[in-house]
Amino acid sequence: TCYWAQGAINGVLKVREQLHALGLQTDSVQSLKIETFPEASHLYQNHPRTTEEAQYSIAFASASALLKGFVDVSEEQGITDVNVKAMVAKTTVSIHASFTEQKEHETSVHDNCANILLELKDGRVLSSGMSHVEWDKFRNMKEPTNNELKSKFMFLSNLVGAETCDVEEISRICMNMDTCKDSSVLERLVAELKVRV
């Protein structure tokens, strides 16, 4: 998923937690509003037809994160998911008020952030507050720990059906690249890795 959509995705995950804390599910959602920085507001906003469009659709990424807790850009389960498609139809993207006075020639990509407003069918509105990209170096945020990186790698590998033992070995080698004397083992493991496309 595009880096510019990452602030919105993190915001969506926050309102998803709020929704579940209220004992509600996504069928309670009336609309999903993304207020973000100007450049991100120009990302693709319709339901994607291809994985390439999915990678640059802020509305799709946000809808998928709200429904599933992660962004699923697979053609098999992500793009064709009718529930995600319905949520994309309820999603709007606008420029957050804090960026409206910005001069046209100024860039705001270093302020990659978004506020998510989740309007419920009963009239309540859940807000994420301004959310940024996790581990964002532009904002001097802490770098991920090895355990956080490994956890994310294992989660993503699992999504595509990679063999756990192979992924564990790839992870182990990558975490110790500074002492690796022969990268051909890693090359072979990656080349032979079987995944579900």
Backbone as JSON Lines, residues from 0, in Angstrom:
{"i":0,"aa":"T","n":[0.85,-1.19,0.0],"ca":[0.0,0.0,0.0],"c":[0.88,1.24,0.0]}
{"i":1,"aa":"C","n":[0.44,2.26,-0.71],"ca":[1.2,3.5,-0.83],"c":[1.51,4.12,0.53]}
{"i":2,"aa":"Y","n":[2.72,4.63,0.67],"ca":[3.16,5.28,1.91],"c":[2.21,6.4,2.32]}
{"i":3,"aa":"W","n":[1.67,7.14,1.35],"ca":[0.79,8.26,1.66],"c":[-0.52,7.82,2.31]}
{"i":4,"aa":"A","n":[-0.89,6.56,2.17],"ca":[-2.13,6.06,2.77],"c":[-1.9,5.49,4.17]}
{"i":5,"aa":"Q","n":[-0.64,5.38,4.6],"ca":[-0.34,4.71,5.87],"c":[-0.9,5.44,7.09]}
{"i":6,"aa":"G","n":[-0.89,6.78,7.08],"ca":[-1.47,7.53,8.2],"c":[-2.95,7.24,8.34]}
{"i":7,"aa":"A","n":[-3.64,7.18,7.2],"ca":[-5.08,6.88,7.21],"c":[-5.33,5.46,7.73]}
{"i":8,"aa":"I","n":[-4.52,4.51,7.29],"ca":[-4.7,3.13,7.74],"c":[-4.53,3.03,9.25]}
{"i":9,"aa":"N","n":[-3.51,3.69,9.8],"ca":[-3.32,3.66,11.26],"c":[-4.5,4.3,11.98]}
{"i":10,"aa":"G","n":[-5.05,5.38,11.41],"ca":[-6.23,6.01,12.0],"c":[-7.44,5.09,11.98]}
{"i":11,"aa":"V","n":[-7.61,4.39,10.86],"ca":[-8.73,3.45,10.73],"c":[-8.61,2.34,11.78]}
{"i":12,"aa":"L","n":[-7.41,1.85,12.0],"ca":[-7.23,0.79,12.99],"c":[-7.59,1.29,14.39]}
{"i":13,"aa":"K","n":[-7.35,2.57,14.66],"ca":[-7.74,3.15,15.95],"c":[-9.26,3.2,16.11]}
{"i":14,"aa":"V","n":[-9.96,3.67,15.08],"ca":[-11.43,3.74,15.21],"c":[-12.04,2.35,15.18]}
{"i":15,"aa":"R","n":[-11.37,1.4,14.54],"ca":[-11.84,0.01,14.56],"c":[-11.83,-0.53,15.99]}
{"i":16,"aa":"E","n":[-10.75,-0.22,16.72],"ca":[-10.66,-0.63,18.13],"c":[-11.78,0.02,18.94]}
{"i":17,"aa":"Q","n":[-12.03,1.31,18.7],"ca":[-13.11,2.01,19.41],"c":[-14.46,1.36,19.12]}
{"i":18,"aa":"L","n":[-14.69,1.02,17.87],"ca":[-15.94,0.39,17.45],"c":[-16.16,-0.93,18.19]}
{"i":19,"aa":"H","n":[-15.11,-1.75,18.21],"ca":[-15.21,-3.05,18.88],"c":[-15.33,-2.89,20.39]}
{"i":20,"aa":"A","n":[-14.71,-1.85,20.97],"ca":[-14.82,-1.59,22.41],"c":[-16.26,-1.25,22.8]}
{"i":21,"aa":"L","n":[-17.02,-0.7,21.84],"ca":[-18.43,-0.4,22.07],"c":[-19.31,-1.64,21.86]}
{"i":22,"aa":"G","n":[-18.67,-2.74,21.48],"ca":[-19.42,-3.97,21.22],"c":[-20.11,-3.96,19.87]}
{"i":23,"aa":"L","n":[-19.64,-3.1,18.96],"ca":[-20.26,-2.96,17.65],"c":[-19.37,-3.55,16.57]}
{"i":24,"aa":"Q","n":[-19.99,-3.86,15.45],"ca":[-19.27,-4.38,14.28],"c":[-19.42,-3.38,13.13]}
{"i":25,"aa":"T","n":[-18.78,-3.66,12.03],"ca":[-18.77,-2.71,10.91],"c":[-20.12,-2.55,10.23]}
{"i":26,"aa":"D","n":[-21.08,-3.43,10.52],"ca":[-22.41,-3.23,9.95],"c":[-23.13,-2.04,10.6]}
{"i":27,"aa":"S","n":[-22.53,-1.48,11.66],"ca":[-23.07,-0.29,12.32],"c":[-22.59,1.01,11.68]}
{"i":28,"aa":"V","n":[-21.71,0.89,10.67],"ca":[-21.07,2.07,10.08],"c":[-21.94,2.69,8.98]}
{"i":29,"aa":"Q","n":[-22.16,4.0,9.12],"ca":[-22.88,4.77,8.1],"c":[-21.91,5.3,7.05]}
{"i":30,"aa":"S","n":[-20.78,5.86,7.52],"ca":[-19.8,6.41,6.58],"c":[-18.41,6.42,7.2]}
{"i":31,"aa":"L","n":[-17.42,6.42,6.33],"ca":[-16.01,6.48,6.71],"c":[-15.42,7.71,6.04]}
{"i":32,"aa":"K","n":[-14.96,8.67,6.85],"ca":[-14.41,9.91,6.3],"c":[-12.93,9.99,6.62]}
{"i":33,"aa":"I","n":[-12.15,10.25,5.58],"ca":[-10.7,10.37,5.73],"c":[-10.33,11.83,5.49]}
{"i":34,"aa":"E","n":[-9.78,12.49,6.51],"ca":[-9.28,13.85,6.38],"c":[-7.76,13.75,6.41]}
{"i":35,"aa":"T","n":[-7.11,14.12,5.33],"ca":[-5.68,13.86,5.23],"c":[-4.94,15.04,4.59]}
{"i":36,"aa":"F","n":[-3.66,14.85,4.31],"ca":[-2.86,15.92,3.71],"c":[-3.1,15.95,2.19]}
{"i":37,"aa":"P","n":[-2.85,17.09,1.55],"ca":[-3.25,17.27,0.14],"c":[-2.8,16.18,-0.82]}
{"i":38,"aa":"E","n":[-1.55,15.77,-0.76],"ca":[-1.06,14.77,-1.7],"c":[-1.83,13.46,-1.57]}
{"i":39,"aa":"A","n":[-2.13,13.04,-0.34],"ca":[-2.85,11.78,-0.14],"c":[-4.29,11.88,-0.63]}
{"i":40,"aa":"S","n":[-4.83,13.09,-0.63],"ca":[-6.22,13.26,-1.09],"c":[-6.34,13.03,-2.6]}
{"i":41,"aa":"H","n":[-5.2,12.98,-3.28],"ca":[-5.21,12.74,-4.73],"c":[-4.98,11.27,-5.09]}
{"i":42,"aa":"L","n":[-4.82,10.42,-4.08],"ca":[-4.7,8.99,-4.36],"c":[-6.03,8.47,-4.91]}
{"i":43,"aa":"Y","n":[-5.97,7.33,-5.56],"ca":[-7.15,6.7,-6.15],"c":[-8.2,6.48,-5.07]}
{"i":44,"aa":"Q","n":[-9.45,6.85,-5.35],"ca":[-10.48,6.79,-4.32],"c":[-11.62,5.83,-4.64]}
{"i":45,"aa":"N","n":[-11.55,5.15,-5.74],"ca":[-12.59,4.2,-6.11],"c":[-12.2,2.78,-5.74]}
{"i":46,"aa":"H","n":[-13.13,1.85,-5.94],"ca":[-12.8,0.46,-5.69],"c":[-11.88,-0.03,-6.82]}
{"i":47,"aa":"P","n":[-10.75,-0.63,-6.48],"ca":[-9.78,-1.05,-7.5],"c":[-10.23,-2.25,-8.32]}
{"i":48,"aa":"R","n":[-9.75,-2.3,-9.55],"ca":[-10.01,-3.46,-10.41],"c":[-8.8,-4.38,-10.48]}
{"i":49,"aa":"T","n":[-7.63,-3.84,-10.12],"ca":[-6.39,-4.62,-10.19],"c":[-5.59,-4.42,-8.9]}
{"i":50,"aa":"T","n":[-4.6,-5.28,-8.68],"ca":[-3.75,-5.12,-7.5],"c":[-2.97,-3.81,-7.57]}
{"i":51,"aa":"E","n":[-2.61,-3.38,-8.78],"ca":[-1.89,-2.11,-8.93],"c":[-2.75,-0.94,-8.46]}
{"i":52,"aa":"E","n":[-4.02,-0.91,-8.87],"ca":[-4.92,0.15,-8.41],"c":[-5.14,0.04,-6.9]}
{"i":53,"aa":"A","n":[-5.22,-1.18,-6.38],"ca":[-5.43,-1.39,-4.94],"c":[-4.31,-0.79,-4.11]}
{"i":54,"aa":"Q","n":[-3.08,-0.88,-4.62],"ca":[-1.93,-0.36,-3.89],"c":[-1.97,1.15,-3.74]}
{"i":55,"aa":"Y","n":[-2.71,1.83,-4.63],"ca":[-2.75,3.29,-4.59],"c":[-4.16,3.82,-4.3]}
{"i":56,"aa":"S","n":[-5.03,2.99,-3.77],"ca":[-6.38,3.43,-3.42],"c":[-6.48,3.63,-1.92]}
{"i":57,"aa":"I","n":[-6.51,4.89,-1.49],"ca":[-6.62,5.21,-0.07],"c":[-7.96,4.75,0.49]}
{"i":58,"aa":"A","n":[-9.0,4.84,-0.31],"ca":[-10.33,4.41,0.14],"c":[-10.37,2.89,0.32]}
{"i":59,"aa":"F","n":[-9.82,2.16,-0.64],"ca":[-9.79,0.69,-0.55],"c":[-8.95,0.23,0.65]}
{"i":60,"aa":"A","n":[-7.76,0.8,0.8],"ca":[-6.88,0.41,1.91],"c":[-7.56,0.66,3.25]}
{"i":61,"aa":"S","n":[-8.22,1.81,3.37],"ca":[-8.9,2.16,4.62],"c":[-10.1,1.25,4.88]}
{"i":62,"aa":"A","n":[-10.88,0.98,3.84],"ca":[-12.05,0.11,3.99],"c":[-11.61,-1.31,4.37]}
{"i":63,"aa":"S","n":[-10.57,-1.8,3.73],"ca":[-10.06,-3.14,4.02],"c":[-9.56,-3.21,5.46]}
{"i":64,"aa":"A","n":[-8.82,-2.19,5.9],"ca":[-8.3,-2.16,7.28],"c":[-9.44,-2.12,8.29]}
{"i":65,"aa":"L","n":[-10.49,-1.38,7.98],"ca":[-11.64,-1.3,8.89],"c":[-12.33,-2.66,9.03]}
{"i":66,"aa":"L","n":[-12.53,-3.33,7.91],"ca":[-13.26,-4.6,7.93],"c":[-12.42,-5.78,8.41]}
{"i":67,"aa":"K","n":[-11.13,-5.79,8.04],"ca":[-10.31,-6.99,8.29],"c":[-9.21,-6.8,9.33]}
{"i":68,"aa":"G","n":[-8.88,-5.53,9.63],"ca":[-7.78,-5.27,10.54],"c":[-6.44,-5.21,9.84]}
{"i":69,"aa":"F","n":[-6.43,-5.35,8.53],"ca":[-5.23,-5.26,7.7],"c":[-5.67,-4.97,6.27]}
{"i":70,"aa":"V","n":[-4.72,-4.61,5.42],"ca":[-5.03,-4.31,4.02],"c":[-4.78,-5.55,3.19]}
{"i":71,"aa":"D","n":[-5.82,-6.01,2.53],"ca":[-5.73,-7.23,1.71],"c":[-5.84,-6.83,0.23]}
{"i":72,"aa":"V","n":[-4.7,-6.78,-0.46],"ca":[-4.71,-6.38,-1.87],"c":[-4.73,-7.57,-2.82]}
{"i":73,"aa":"S","n":[-4.95,-8.76,-2.27],"ca":[-5.0,-9.93,-3.15],"c":[-6.23,-9.88,-4.04]}
{"i":74,"aa":"E","n":[-6.09,-10.36,-5.25],"ca":[-7.23,-10.39,-6.17],"c":[-8.26,-11.39,-5.69]}
{"i":75,"aa":"E","n":[-7.79,-12.47,-5.06],"ca":[-8.66,-13.56,-4.66],"c":[-9.6,-13.16,-3.52]}
{"i":76,"aa":"Q","n":[-9.06,-12.52,-2.47],"ca":[-9.87,-12.25,-1.29],"c":[-10.05,-10.77,-0.99]}
{"i":77,"aa":"G","n":[-9.23,-9.92,-1.54],"ca":[-9.3,-8.5,-1.23],"c":[-10.14,-7.7,-2.2]}
{"i":78,"aa":"I","n":[-9.72,-7.65,-3.43],"ca":[-10.37,-6.81,-4.44],"c":[-11.79,-7.27,-4.73]}
{"i":79,"aa":"T","n":[-12.03,-8.56,-4.7],"ca":[-13.36,-9.07,-5.03],"c":[-14.3,-9.15,-3.83]}
{"i":80,"aa":"D","n":[-13.84,-8.77,-2.66],"ca":[-14.66,-8.83,-1.45],"c":[-15.79,-7.8,-1.53]}
{"i":81,"aa":"V","n":[-17.03,-8.27,-1.58],"ca":[-18.18,-7.37,-1.74],"c":[-18.38,-6.46,-0.53]}
{"i":82,"aa":"N","n":[-17.98,-6.91,0.65],"ca":[-18.09,-6.07,1.85],"c":[-17.11,-4.9,1.8]}
{"i":83,"aa":"V","n":[-15.89,-5.16,1.31],"ca":[-14.91,-4.08,1.15],"c":[-15.41,-3.1,0.1]}
{"i":84,"aa":"K","n":[-15.94,-3.64,-0.99],"ca":[-16.46,-2.78,-2.06],"c":[-17.58,-1.88,-1.54]}
{"i":85,"aa":"A","n":[-18.46,-2.42,-0.71],"ca":[-19.56,-1.63,-0.14],"c":[-19.02,-0.55,0.8]}
{"i":86,"aa":"M","n":[-17.96,-0.86,1.56],"ca":[-17.38,0.13,2.48],"c":[-16.66,1.23,1.7]}
{"i":87,"aa":"V","n":[-16.02,0.87,0.59],"ca":[-15.37,1.88,-0.26],"c":[-16.42,2.89,-0.74]}
{"i":88,"aa":"A","n":[-17.62,2.4,-1.07],"ca":[-18.7,3.27,-1.52],"c":[-19.15,4.24,-0.43]}
{"i":89,"aa":"K","n":[-18.91,3.91,0.83],"ca":[-19.28,4.77,1.96],"c":[-18.14,5.69,2.38]}
{"i":90,"aa":"T","n":[-17.03,5.64,1.66],"ca":[-15.82,6.35,2.06],"c":[-15.62,7.63,1.27]}
{"i":91,"aa":"T","n":[-15.28,8.72,1.99],"ca":[-14.94,9.98,1.33],"c":[-13.57,10.44,1.81]}
{"i":92,"aa":"V","n":[-12.87,11.16,0.95],"ca":[-11.54,11.65,1.26],"c":[-11.53,13.16,1.05]}
{"i":93,"aa":"S","n":[-11.0,13.89,2.03],"ca":[-10.88,15.34,1.9],"c":[-9.58,15.81,2.54]}
{"i":94,"aa":"I","n":[-9.21,17.05,2.28],"ca":[-8.01,17.63,2.86],"c":[-8.36,18.12,4.27]}
{"i":95,"aa":"H","n":[-7.56,17.73,5.24],"ca":[-7.79,18.16,6.62],"c":[-7.62,19.67,6.72]}
{"i":96,"aa":"A","n":[-8.43,20.29,7.59],"ca":[-8.45,21.75,7.74],"c":[-7.07,22.32,8.06]}
{"i":97,"aa":"S","n":[-6.22,21.58,8.74],"ca":[-4.9,22.1,9.1],"c":[-4.02,22.33,7.88]}
{"i":98,"aa":"F","n":[-4.39,21.77,6.73],"ca":[-3.59,21.92,5.51],"c":[-4.18,22.93,4.53]}
{"i":99,"aa":"T","n":[-5.38,23.43,4.79],"ca":[-6.06,24.27,3.79],"c":[-5.4,25.62,3.58]}
{"i":100,"aa":"E","n":[-4.67,26.12,4.56],"ca":[-4.0,27.42,4.4],"c":[-2.59,27.29,3.85]}
{"i":101,"aa":"Q","n":[-2.17,26.08,3.58],"ca":[-0.82,25.85,3.07],"c":[-0.66,26.43,1.68]}
{"i":102,"aa":"K","n":[0.49,26.99,1.44],"ca":[0.77,27.55,0.12],"c":[0.87,26.42,-0.9]}
{"i":103,"aa":"E","n":[0.48,26.73,-2.12],"ca":[0.42,25.72,-3.18],"c":[1.76,25.06,-3.44]}
{"i":104,"aa":"H","n":[2.86,25.82,-3.34],"ca":[4.18,25.28,-3.66],"c":[4.81,24.51,-2.5]}
{"i":105,"aa":"E","n":[4.19,24.53,-1.32],"ca":[4.73,23.81,-0.17],"c":[4.28,22.35,-0.22]}
{"i":106,"aa":"T","n":[5.15,21.48,0.21],"ca":[4.79,20.06,0.26],"c":[4.43,19.67,1.68]}
{"i":107,"aa":"S","n":[3.56,18.71,1.81],"ca":[3.15,18.27,3.14],"c":[3.39,16.78,3.35]}
{"i":108,"aa":"V","n":[4.13,16.16,2.44],"ca":[4.32,14.71,2.55],"c":[5.05,14.32,3.84]}
{"i":109,"aa":"H","n":[5.83,15.24,4.41],"ca":[6.5,14.93,5.67],"c":[5.52,14.98,6.83]}
{"i":110,"aa":"D","n":[4.33,15.49,6.59],"ca":[3.26,15.5,7.58],"c":[2.23,14.43,7.21]}
{"i":111,"aa":"N","n":[2.71,13.27,6.84],"ca":[1.83,12.18,6.42],"c":[0.94,11.78,7.59]}
{"i":112,"aa":"C","n":[-0.28,12.28,7.56],"ca":[-1.2,12.02,8.66],"c":[-2.64,12.06,8.17]}
{"i":113,"aa":"A","n":[-3.52,11.59,9.02],"ca":[-4.94,11.61,8.68],"c":[-5.77,11.56,9.96]}
{"i":114,"aa":"N","n":[-6.93,12.16,9.89],"ca":[-7.93,12.02,10.94],"c":[-9.07,11.21,10.33]}
{"i":115,"aa":"I","n":[-9.48,10.18,11.02],"ca":[-10.56,9.32,10.54],"c":[-11.81,9.59,11.35]}
{"i":116,"aa":"L","n":[-12.91,9.82,10.65],"ca":[-14.21,10.0,11.3],"c":[-15.11,8.86,10.85]}
{"i":117,"aa":"L","n":[-15.53,8.07,11.8],"ca":[-16.39,6.93,11.52],"c":[-17.78,7.26,12.05]}
{"i":118,"aa":"E","n":[-18.69,7.56,11.11],"ca":[-20.05,7.88,11.5],"c":[-20.87,6.6,11.6]}
{"i":119,"aa":"L","n":[-21.53,6.42,12.74],"ca":[-22.33,5.23,12.96],"c":[-23.78,5.48,12.59]}
{"i":120,"aa":"K","n":[-24.52,4.42,12.35],"ca":[-25.92,4.54,11.94],"c":[-26.79,5.18,13.02]}
{"i":121,"aa":"D","n":[-26.33,5.12,14.3],"ca":[-27.1,5.73,15.38],"c":[-26.74,7.21,15.59]}
{"i":122,"aa":"G","n":[-25.88,7.75,14.71],"ca":[-25.53,9.16,14.77],"c":[-24.23,9.48,15.49]}
{"i":123,"aa":"R","n":[-23.71,8.55,16.25],"ca":[-22.43,8.8,16.93],"c":[-21.29,8.85,15.91]}
{"i":124,"aa":"V","n":[-20.24,9.6,16.26],"ca":[-19.07,9.7,15.39],"c":[-17.82,9.35,16.2]}
{"i":125,"aa":"L","n":[-17.07,8.39,15.72],"ca":[-15.8,8.01,16.34],"c":[-14.67,8.71,15.59]}
{"i":126,"aa":"S","n":[-13.69,9.23,16.31],"ca":[-12.58,9.94,15.69],"c":[-11.25,9.34,16.12]}
{"i":127,"aa":"S","n":[-10.35,9.21,15.17],"ca":[-9.02,8.65,15.48],"c":[-8.1,9.7,16.08]}
{"i":128,"aa":"G","n":[-8.43,11.0,15.86],"ca":[-7.44,12.02,16.14],"c":[-6.38,11.93,15.05]}
{"i":129,"aa":"M","n":[-5.47,12.87,15.02],"ca":[-4.46,12.87,13.96],"c":[-3.56,11.65,14.11]}
{"i":130,"aa":"S","n":[-3.53,10.81,13.08],"ca":[-2.74,9.58,13.09],"c":[-1.63,9.67,12.05]}
{"i":131,"aa":"H","n":[-0.47,9.18,12.43],"ca":[0.7,9.22,11.55],"c":[1.14,7.82,11.18]}
{"i":132,"aa":"V","n":[2.13,7.76,10.33],"ca":[2.71,6.49,9.89],"c":[3.51,5.89,11.04]}
{"i":133,"aa":"E","n":[3.27,4.62,11.3],"ca":[4.03,3.93,12.33],"c":[5.5,3.9,11.94]}
{"i":134,"aa":"W","n":[6.38,4.15,12.9],"ca":[7.83,4.11,12.69],"c":[8.31,5.14,11.68]}
{"i":135,"aa":"D","n":[7.65,6.3,11.6],"ca":[7.95,7.3,10.59],"c":[9.22,8.08,10.93]}
{"i":136,"aa":"K","n":[10.27,7.9,10.13],"ca":[11.54,8.6,10.37],"c":[11.41,10.11,10.16]}
{"i":137,"aa":"F","n":[10.51,10.53,9.27],"ca":[10.31,11.96,9.05],"c":[9.83,12.66,10.32]}
{"i":138,"aa":"R","n":[9.15,11.93,11.19],"ca":[8.62,12.51,12.43],"c":[9.47,12.11,13.63]}
{"i":139,"aa":"N","n":[10.64,11.55,13.36],"ca":[11.55,11.11,14.43],"c":[10.9,10.13,15.39]}
{"i":140,"aa":"M","n":[10.06,9.27,14.85],"ca":[9.43,8.25,15.68],"c":[10.41,7.1,15.89]}
{"i":141,"aa":"K","n":[10.19,6.34,16.94],"ca":[11.1,5.24,17.26],"c":[11.12,4.22,16.12]}
{"i":142,"aa":"E","n":[12.27,3.64,15.92],"ca":[12.39,2.59,14.91],"c":[11.8,1.3,15.47]}
{"i":143,"aa":"P","n":[11.33,0.43,14.59],"ca":[10.77,-0.83,15.08],"c":[11.85,-1.72,15.71]}
{"i":144,"aa":"T","n":[11.45,-2.49,16.68],"ca":[12.36,-3.47,17.27],"c":[12.44,-4.67,16.33]}
{"i":145,"aa":"N","n":[13.43,-5.5,16.53],"ca":[13.54,-6.72,15.73],"c":[12.31,-7.6,15.9]}
{"i":146,"aa":"N","n":[11.77,-7.66,17.11],"ca":[10.57,-8.47,17.35],"c":[9.37,-7.9,16.61]}
{"i":147,"aa":"E","n":[9.23,-6.57,16.56],"ca":[8.13,-5.95,15.82],"c":[8.26,-6.23,14.33]}
{"i":148,"aa":"L","n":[9.48,-6.12,13.8],"ca":[9.7,-6.42,12.38],"c":[9.4,-7.88,12.07]}
{"i":149,"aa":"K","n":[9.88,-8.76,12.92],"ca":[9.65,-10.19,12.7],"c":[8.16,-10.5,12.77]}
{"i":150,"aa":"S","n":[7.47,-9.93,13.73],"ca":[6.04,-10.16,13.87],"c":[5.29,-9.72,12.62]}
{"i":151,"aa":"K","n":[5.64,-8.55,12.09],"ca":[4.98,-8.06,10.88],"c":[5.32,-8.95,9.69]}
{"i":152,"aa":"F","n":[6.57,-9.35,9.57],"ca":[7.0,-10.23,8.48],"c":[6.26,-11.57,8.53]}
{"i":153,"aa":"M","n":[6.14,-12.13,9.73],"ca":[5.45,-13.41,9.88],"c":[3.97,-13.27,9.54]}
{"i":154,"aa":"F","n":[3.35,-12.18,9.97],"ca":[1.93,-11.94,9.69],"c":[1.7,-11.84,8.18]}
{"i":155,"aa":"L","n":[2.52,-11.04,7.5],"ca":[2.36,-10.86,6.05],"c":[2.66,-12.15,5.3]}
{"i":156,"aa":"S","n":[3.65,-12.89,5.74],"ca":[3.98,-14.16,5.1],"c":[2.83,-15.16,5.24]}
{"i":157,"aa":"N","n":[2.22,-15.15,6.41],"ca":[1.09,-16.03,6.67],"c":[-0.08,-15.7,5.74]}
{"i":158,"aa":"L","n":[-0.28,-14.42,5.46],"ca":[-1.37,-14.01,4.58],"c":[-1.26,-14.61,3.19]}
{"i":159,"aa":"V","n":[-0.05,-14.8,2.72],"ca":[0.15,-15.35,1.38],"c":[0.42,-16.85,1.41]}
{"i":160,"aa":"G","n":[0.26,-17.46,2.59],"ca":[0.37,-18.91,2.7],"c":[1.77,-19.46,2.64]}
{"i":161,"aa":"A","n":[2.77,-18.66,2.98],"ca":[4.15,-19.15,2.96],"c":[4.37,-20.16,4.08]}
{"i":162,"aa":"E","n":[5.23,-21.14,3.83],"ca":[5.55,-22.15,4.84],"c":[6.26,-21.5,6.02]}
{"i":163,"aa":"T","n":[5.72,-21.73,7.21],"ca":[6.25,-21.1,8.42],"c":[7.72,-21.4,8.65]}
{"i":164,"aa":"C","n":[8.14,-22.65,8.44],"ca":[9.54,-23.0,8.7],"c":[10.48,-22.25,7.77]}
{"i":165,"aa":"D","n":[10.1,-22.1,6.49],"ca":[10.93,-21.35,5.55],"c":[10.98,-19.87,5.92]}
{"i":166,"aa":"V","n":[9.84,-19.32,6.3],"ca":[9.76,-17.9,6.67],"c":[10.59,-17.64,7.93]}
{"i":167,"aa":"E","n":[10.53,-18.56,8.88],"ca":[11.33,-18.43,10.11],"c":[12.82,-18.37,9.77]}
{"i":168,"aa":"E","n":[13.25,-19.24,8.84],"ca":[14.66,-19.27,8.46],"c":[15.05,-18.0,7.71]}
{"i":169,"aa":"I","n":[14.2,-17.52,6.82],"ca":[14.47,-16.27,6.1],"c":[14.58,-15.12,7.1]}
{"i":170,"aa":"S","n":[13.66,-15.08,8.04],"ca":[13.67,-14.05,9.08],"c":[14.96,-14.09,9.88]}
{"i":171,"aa":"R","n":[15.38,-15.3,10.28],"ca":[16.59,-15.45,11.07],"c":[17.82,-14.94,10.31]}
{"i":172,"aa":"I","n":[17.91,-15.28,9.03],"ca":[19.05,-14.85,8.22],"c":[19.04,-13.32,8.06]}
{"i":173,"aa":"C","n":[17.86,-12.76,7.77],"ca":[17.76,-11.3,7.56],"c":[18.13,-10.53,8.81]}
{"i":174,"aa":"M","n":[17.75,-11.04,9.97],"ca":[18.05,-10.36,11.23],"c":[19.54,-10.43,11.57]}
{"i":175,"aa":"N","n":[20.26,-11.31,10.89],"ca":[21.69,-11.46,11.16],"c":[22.54,-11.21,9.92]}
{"i":176,"aa":"M","n":[22.06,-10.35,9.03],"ca":[22.77,-10.09,7.77],"c":[24.18,-9.53,7.99]}
{"i":177,"aa":"D","n":[24.36,-8.8,9.07],"ca":[25.68,-8.21,9.32],"c":[26.74,-9.27,9.58]}
{"i":178,"aa":"T","n":[26.34,-10.48,9.94],"ca":[27.31,-11.56,10.18],"c":[27.22,-12.66,9.13]}
{"i":179,"aa":"C","n":[26.33,-12.48,8.16],"ca":[26.13,-13.51,7.12],"c":[27.32,-13.53,6.16]}
{"i":180,"aa":"K","n":[27.91,-14.69,6.0],"ca":[29.08,-14.81,5.12],"c":[28.69,-15.29,3.72]}
{"i":181,"aa":"D","n":[27.5,-15.91,3.6],"ca":[27.09,-16.46,2.31],"c":[25.6,-16.21,2.1]}
{"i":182,"aa":"S","n":[25.29,-15.23,1.26],"ca":[23.88,-14.87,1.03],"c":[23.17,-15.84,0.07]}
{"i":183,"aa":"S","n":[23.89,-16.8,-0.48],"ca":[23.26,-17.73,-1.42],"c":[22.18,-18.58,-0.74]}
{"i":184,"aa":"V","n":[22.32,-18.83,0.55],"ca":[21.31,-19.58,1.29],"c":[20.0,-18.8,1.3]}
{"i":185,"aa":"L","n":[20.1,-17.51,1.56],"ca":[18.91,-16.65,1.55],"c":[18.3,-16.58,0.15]}
{"i":186,"aa":"E","n":[19.14,-16.43,-0.85],"ca":[18.66,-16.39,-2.24],"c":[17.89,-17.66,-2.6]}
{"i":187,"aa":"R","n":[18.43,-18.81,-2.2],"ca":[17.78,-20.09,-2.5],"c":[16.44,-20.2,-1.78]}
{"i":188,"aa":"L","n":[16.42,-19.83,-0.49],"ca":[15.17,-19.91,0.28],"c":[14.07,-19.03,-0.32]}
{"i":189,"aa":"V","n":[14.44,-17.82,-0.69],"ca":[13.46,-16.89,-1.28],"c":[13.0,-17.41,-2.64]}
{"i":190,"aa":"A","n":[13.92,-17.9,-3.45],"ca":[13.58,-18.4,-4.77],"c":[12.64,-19.61,-4.7]}
{"i":191,"aa":"E","n":[12.81,-20.43,-3.68],"ca":[12.02,-21.65,-3.56],"c":[10.76,-21.47,-2.71]}
{"i":192,"aa":"L","n":[10.59,-20.3,-2.14],"ca":[9.43,-20.07,-1.27],"c":[8.14,-20.17,-2.05]}
{"i":193,"aa":"K","n":[7.26,-20.99,-1.59],"ca":[5.97,-21.17,-2.25],"c":[4.93,-20.33,-1.52]}
{"i":194,"aa":"V","n":[4.24,-19.48,-2.28],"ca":[3.21,-18.64,-1.7],"c":[1.93,-18.75,-2.52]}
{"i":195,"aa":"R","n":[0.85,-18.36,-1.9],"ca":[-0.45,-18.32,-2.58],"c":[-0.57,-16.92,-3.21]}
{"i":196,"aa":"V","n":[-0.74,-16.85,-4.5],"ca":[-0.83,-15.55,-5.18],"c":[-2.28,-15.16,-5.38]}
